[in-house]
Coordinates of C-alpha atoms in Angstrom, one line a residue:
M294 CA -0.2 0.0 -0.2
S295 CA 1.8 3.7 -0.6
M296 CA 3.5 4.8 1.8
T297 CA 1.8 8.4 2.0
L298 CA -2.3 9.3 3.1
E299 CA -4.5 8.1 0.6
H300 CA -6.6 11.3 0.6
K301 CA -8.8 10.7 -2.2
K302 CA -10.0 7.4 -1.4
H303 CA -10.2 7.5 2.2
V304 CA -13.0 10.5 1.7
A305 CA -15.0 8.4 -1.1
F306 CA -14.4 6.2 1.9
W307 CA -16.6 8.0 4.7
V308 CA -19.3 9.3 2.3
R309 CA -19.7 6.1 1.2
C310 CA -20.2 5.7 4.8
L311 CA -22.4 8.1 6.0
R312 CA -24.7 7.3 2.8
M313 CA -25.0 3.3 3.3
L314 CA -23.3 2.5 6.7
P315 CA -22.7 -1.2 6.7
Q316 CA -24.5 -2.9 9.6
P317 CA -21.1 -4.4 11.4
Y318 CA -20.1 -0.9 11.0
T319 CA -23.7 0.8 12.7
S320 CA -22.3 0.3 16.7
G321 CA -19.0 3.1 15.5
D322 CA -21.5 5.1 13.1
T323 CA -20.6 8.4 15.9
Q324 CA -17.2 8.6 13.9
S325 CA -16.4 11.9 11.4
G326 CA -13.6 11.8 8.8
L327 CA -15.1 14.1 7.0
D328 CA -13.3 16.7 9.1
L329 CA -10.4 15.5 9.7
L330 CA -9.8 15.2 6.0
G331 CA -10.7 18.7 6.1
V332 CA -13.8 18.6 3.7
A333 CA -16.9 17.2 5.2
Q334 CA -18.2 21.2 4.7
S335 CA -17.7 20.0 0.8
K336 CA -18.8 16.6 0.4
I337 CA -21.9 16.8 3.0
P338 CA -24.6 19.0 0.2
E339 CA -26.1 22.0 2.4
E340 CA -29.6 20.1 2.5
E341 CA -28.5 16.3 2.9
R342 CA -26.3 18.9 5.8
K343 CA -30.0 20.1 6.9
D344 CA -31.7 16.2 7.7
L345 CA -28.9 15.6 9.3
I346 CA -28.9 17.9 11.6
D347 CA -32.9 17.7 12.0
W348 CA -31.8 13.7 12.8
I349 CA -29.4 14.7 15.3
Y350 CA -32.2 17.3 17.2
A351 CA -34.9 14.8 17.1
Q352 CA -32.7 12.1 19.6
Q353 CA -33.3 15.3 22.5
I354 CA -35.3 14.3 24.9
A355 CA -37.9 16.4 26.9
A356 CA -36.3 18.0 30.0
S357 CA -39.7 16.5 31.3
Q358 CA -38.4 12.7 30.5
G359 CA -34.4 13.8 31.8
G360 CA -33.5 15.6 29.0
G361 CA -30.2 14.7 27.2
F362 CA -29.3 13.1 23.9
R363 CA -30.2 9.2 22.8
G364 CA -28.2 7.3 20.6
S365 CA -30.6 6.4 17.9
P366 CA -34.7 6.1 17.7
C367 CA -34.1 2.2 17.8
H368 CA -33.7 3.4 21.7
A369 CA -37.4 4.0 22.4
T370 CA -39.7 1.6 25.4
S371 CA -43.0 2.3 23.2
R372 CA -44.8 5.1 21.0
T373 CA -44.7 6.9 24.3
T374 CA -41.3 6.2 25.7
P375 CA -38.2 7.7 24.2
G376 CA -35.9 5.8 25.7
P377 CA -33.0 7.3 28.4
S378 CA -30.3 9.1 27.0
H379 CA -27.0 8.1 26.7
I380 CA -23.8 10.9 28.0
T381 CA -21.5 8.8 25.0
M382 CA -24.3 9.9 23.1
C383 CA -24.7 13.4 24.6
Y384 CA -20.6 13.7 23.6
N385 CA -21.2 12.6 20.3
A386 CA -24.5 15.0 20.0
L387 CA -22.6 18.2 20.3
Q388 CA -19.2 16.9 18.6
N389 CA -21.3 15.9 15.2
L390 CA -23.2 19.1 15.5
A391 CA -20.3 21.3 15.9
I392 CA -19.1 19.5 12.5
L393 CA -22.0 20.3 11.0
R394 CA -21.6 23.9 12.1
D395 CA -24.9 24.4 13.5
D396 CA -25.2 27.5 15.6
F397 CA -26.8 25.1 18.6
A398 CA -29.4 27.1 18.9
R399 CA -32.1 24.0 19.5
V400 CA -30.0 22.7 22.5
D401 CA -31.4 22.5 25.8
R402 CA -28.4 22.9 27.9
A403 CA -30.4 23.1 31.1
S404 CA -31.7 20.1 30.7
L405 CA -28.5 19.0 29.0
K406 CA -26.3 19.9 32.0
K407 CA -29.2 18.6 34.7
F408 CA -28.1 15.1 32.8
I409 CA -24.9 14.7 33.9
A410 CA -25.0 15.1 36.8
S411 CA -28.4 13.0 37.6
C412 CA -25.4 10.9 35.6
Q413 CA -22.6 10.5 38.3
H414 CA -22.3 8.6 41.9
V415 CA -21.8 9.8 45.1
D416 CA -18.5 8.7 44.1
G417 CA -17.9 10.8 41.9
S418 CA -17.8 7.9 38.8
F419 CA -20.5 8.5 35.9
S420 CA -22.5 6.3 34.5
P421 CA -24.2 6.1 31.0
S422 CA -27.5 7.2 32.5
P423 CA -29.6 7.6 35.2
G424 CA -29.6 5.2 37.5
Q425 CA -27.4 2.1 35.9
A426 CA -24.6 0.4 37.9
E427 CA -22.1 0.5 35.3
R428 CA -19.6 3.0 35.3
D429 CA -16.7 3.8 34.4
A430 CA -13.2 6.1 33.1
R431 CA -15.0 6.3 29.8
F432 CA -17.8 7.9 30.8
V433 CA -16.0 10.4 33.4
Y434 CA -14.4 11.8 29.9
C435 CA -18.0 12.0 28.3
A436 CA -18.3 13.3 31.5
F437 CA -16.1 15.8 31.8
A438 CA -16.1 17.2 27.4
L439 CA -19.4 17.7 27.6
C440 CA -18.3 20.0 31.1
D441 CA -15.4 21.6 29.0
M442 CA -17.9 22.0 26.1
L443 CA -20.9 23.1 28.0
D444 CA -18.4 25.5 30.5
A445 CA -20.5 23.7 33.2
W446 CA -18.2 23.3 35.6
S447 CA -19.9 23.6 38.5
S448 CA -22.9 21.0 37.1
I449 CA -20.5 17.9 38.1
N450 CA -18.8 17.3 41.9
T451 CA -15.2 17.5 39.6
D452 CA -12.6 16.8 43.4
A453 CA -14.3 13.7 43.5
A454 CA -14.7 12.3 40.0
V455 CA -10.6 12.6 40.1
H456 CA -10.4 11.4 42.7
F457 CA -12.4 8.1 41.1
L458 CA -10.0 8.6 38.2
L459 CA -7.0 8.8 40.6
Q460 CA -7.8 5.9 42.0
C461 CA -7.8 3.9 39.1
R462 CA -4.0 4.2 38.7
N463 CA -1.8 1.4 38.7
H464 CA 1.4 1.3 40.0
D465 CA 2.9 0.1 36.6
G466 CA 1.6 4.0 36.1
G467 CA -1.3 2.7 33.5
F468 CA -5.0 3.4 34.2
G469 CA -7.4 0.4 33.9
Q470 CA -11.8 1.3 33.4
G471 CA -11.6 1.6 37.2
S472 CA -10.4 0.6 40.9
G473 CA -8.3 -2.4 40.7
Q474 CA -8.1 -3.1 36.8
E475 CA -5.7 -3.7 34.5
S476 CA -4.0 -0.9 32.5
Q477 CA -4.6 -0.4 28.9
G478 CA -4.0 2.7 26.7
G479 CA -7.5 3.8 26.4
S480 CA -8.6 3.9 30.1
T481 CA -5.3 5.8 30.3
F482 CA -6.3 8.1 27.6
C483 CA -10.2 8.7 28.9
A484 CA -8.3 9.4 32.1
L485 CA -5.8 11.8 31.2
A486 CA -7.6 14.1 28.7
S487 CA -10.3 14.0 31.8
L488 CA -7.8 15.5 34.1
A489 CA -6.4 18.2 32.2
M490 CA -9.5 19.4 30.2
S491 CA -10.9 20.2 33.9
S492 CA -7.0 21.3 34.9
R493 CA -5.9 18.5 37.6
L494 CA -2.9 17.2 36.0
D495 CA -0.5 18.7 38.4
R496 CA -2.7 16.1 40.5
L497 CA -0.9 13.2 38.9
E498 CA 1.9 11.7 41.1
N499 CA 4.8 10.6 39.6
R500 CA 4.1 11.0 35.5
E501 CA 7.0 10.4 33.9
L502 CA 5.9 6.4 35.4
T503 CA 2.5 6.6 32.5
I504 CA 5.2 8.7 30.7
D505 CA 7.4 5.7 30.6
W506 CA 4.2 2.7 30.6
L507 CA 2.8 4.8 26.8
C508 CA 5.8 5.1 25.2
S509 CA 6.3 0.7 26.1
R510 CA 3.0 1.0 24.5
Q511 CA 4.9 1.3 21.1
Q512 CA 6.5 -1.6 19.4
S513 CA 10.1 -1.6 17.8
G514 CA 9.4 -0.4 14.0
S515 CA 5.6 0.1 14.9
G516 CA 2.4 0.8 15.7
F517 CA 1.3 0.0 20.0
N518 CA -0.6 -2.1 22.4
G519 CA -3.0 -1.4 24.2
R520 CA -1.5 -3.6 26.9
P521 CA 1.5 -5.8 27.3
E522 CA 2.3 -8.6 25.6
K523 CA -0.5 -7.9 23.5
P524 CA -0.4 -7.6 19.2
T525 CA -0.4 -3.6 18.0
D526 CA -3.4 -2.1 17.0
T527 CA -3.9 1.2 15.2
C528 CA -6.7 3.0 17.0
Y529 CA -3.8 2.7 20.2
S530 CA -1.2 5.0 18.1
F531 CA -4.3 7.9 18.8
W532 CA -5.4 6.7 22.5
C533 CA -1.3 6.1 23.7
G534 CA -0.5 9.2 21.2
A535 CA -2.6 11.4 22.5
S536 CA -1.7 11.2 26.2
L537 CA 1.9 11.5 24.8
A538 CA 0.3 15.0 23.6
I539 CA -1.7 15.9 26.7
L540 CA 1.3 15.2 28.6
G541 CA 3.4 17.7 26.4
V542 CA 5.6 14.8 25.1
H543 CA 4.7 13.7 22.1
A544 CA 7.8 14.2 20.9
L545 CA 9.2 11.3 22.2
I546 CA 7.2 8.2 19.6
D547 CA 9.3 7.4 17.0
S548 CA 7.4 9.3 14.5
S549 CA 8.5 7.5 11.4
S550 CA 7.7 4.2 12.8
D551 CA 4.3 4.6 14.5
V552 CA 3.3 7.1 10.3
S553 CA 4.1 3.6 8.2
W554 CA 2.7 2.0 10.1
L555 CA -0.8 3.6 10.0
L556 CA -0.4 3.8 6.2
S557 CA 0.6 0.4 5.3
A558 CA -3.5 -0.3 7.0
Q559 CA -4.8 1.3 4.1
T560 CA -6.9 -0.6 1.4
R561 CA -7.3 0.0 -1.8
V562 CA -11.0 0.9 -1.1
G563 CA -10.1 4.0 1.0
G564 CA -10.8 3.5 5.7
I565 CA -7.3 2.0 7.9
A566 CA -7.8 -1.6 9.1
K567 CA -6.8 -3.0 12.7
T568 CA -4.0 -4.1 11.0
P569 CA -2.6 -4.4 7.7
E570 CA -3.8 -7.7 7.0
D571 CA -7.5 -7.0 8.4
M572 CA -10.1 -5.6 6.5
P573 CA -10.8 -1.7 7.6
D574 CA -13.9 -0.8 9.8
V575 CA -14.9 2.5 10.8
M576 CA -13.6 2.9 13.7
H577 CA -10.3 2.0 13.6
S578 CA -10.1 4.5 10.5
Y579 CA -11.5 7.5 11.7
L580 CA -8.6 6.9 14.5
S581 CA -5.9 6.5 12.3
H582 CA -6.0 9.4 10.7
A583 CA -6.7 11.3 14.5
A584 CA -3.2 9.4 14.9
L585 CA -1.4 10.8 11.7
V586 CA -2.5 14.7 12.7
M587 CA -0.4 14.3 15.7
H588 CA 2.7 13.6 13.9
I589 CA 2.2 16.7 11.5
P590 CA 5.5 19.0 12.2
S591 CA 4.1 21.9 14.0
S592 CA 6.9 24.4 11.7
E593 CA 8.1 24.9 8.5
E594 CA 11.4 23.6 9.9
A595 CA 9.7 20.2 10.9
D596 CA 9.6 17.3 9.0
K597 CA 8.7 17.8 5.2
E598 CA 8.5 13.8 4.2
V599 CA 6.5 13.4 7.1
S600 CA 4.2 16.7 6.1
L601 CA 3.6 15.4 2.6
R602 CA 3.1 12.0 3.3
L603 CA -0.4 13.2 5.5
E604 CA -1.2 16.0 3.3
G605 CA -4.9 17.0 3.7
L606 CA -5.8 16.5 7.6
Q607 CA -6.4 18.9 9.4
R608 CA -4.8 19.3 13.1
L609 CA -6.7 18.3 16.2
E610 CA -7.7 18.8 19.6
P611 CA -6.7 15.4 21.3
R612 CA -8.8 16.3 24.6
W613 CA -12.6 16.7 22.5
N614 CA -11.5 14.0 19.8
L615 CA -12.5 16.7 16.9
S616 CA -10.1 19.2 14.9
E617 CA -8.5 22.3 15.7
M618 CA -11.8 24.2 13.4
S619 CA -15.0 22.2 15.4
A620 CA -13.6 23.3 18.0
E621 CA -13.5 26.3 17.9
W622 CA -16.4 26.6 15.9
L623 CA -17.8 24.4 18.8
R624 CA -16.4 27.5 21.7
N625 CA -17.7 29.8 19.7
H626 CA -21.1 29.2 19.3
I627 CA -22.5 26.6 21.8
R628 CA -22.4 29.2 24.9

């Protein structure tokens, strides 16, 4: 496969997924590669963009029924019961509205803030919906991202949530989904991004231990794995790479090897697979694009070869996992 980004093929892949997503991929249909490829506005006609925005708002739950956003109409339990909101879907809804350049006029901010607060437990953790037993670092991340976007920190107990996250940290420096659970690249990103968004990174003691754990996830001459003794997987180039970027040490990555590994997983029909031997899927394609973005040099004097290999990608706000342009739109229009 080409060792430069196949921009046109990836755009075609994402347009196909947007308009006719294969059934096995529907669980990941909230990702947007078109945003990072810088073509969301040009490749989605205005009428289609309006339809997508209207569909997202159709998933907003009325304040009288708890507020927030559900994932899709299939979560309704009856014709009169729309189904519960989900904190991850709320996060995705705001992301997608920003990518589609909506003005957020129809977002019920007050009920959304109440919904976020209702998902928090006494120990600081968050569930996807009020009253659910499932709780872990992923949902804390979604809650913190929403509070950061909405400037709604007063709606939650931030200190309790930070305490919960720090309890998820292990002796090796990585973070698990919960206290005592194995360190993993995705949960480590959720914890570090949450600490950064809440201006609590200074609570991370001995951060060198976490940096060492993250750096050791990169395999020699290749990409990253998510846990020790596991095979490399393109998605972890984002989870671990973004974590190192948040800690200000992305330069510790062997960029040339990681970029080559990610590009080797491109396919002839566009998209990027979990490994070069697999078929592309939505999640790994998007997270691979996001990982590649972070390798774009920040100055003209930097590696021009890398810049040319990654031409066409837009810079990323790693904490929100959103292009800088869409993140700026969101900041300017939602508050």
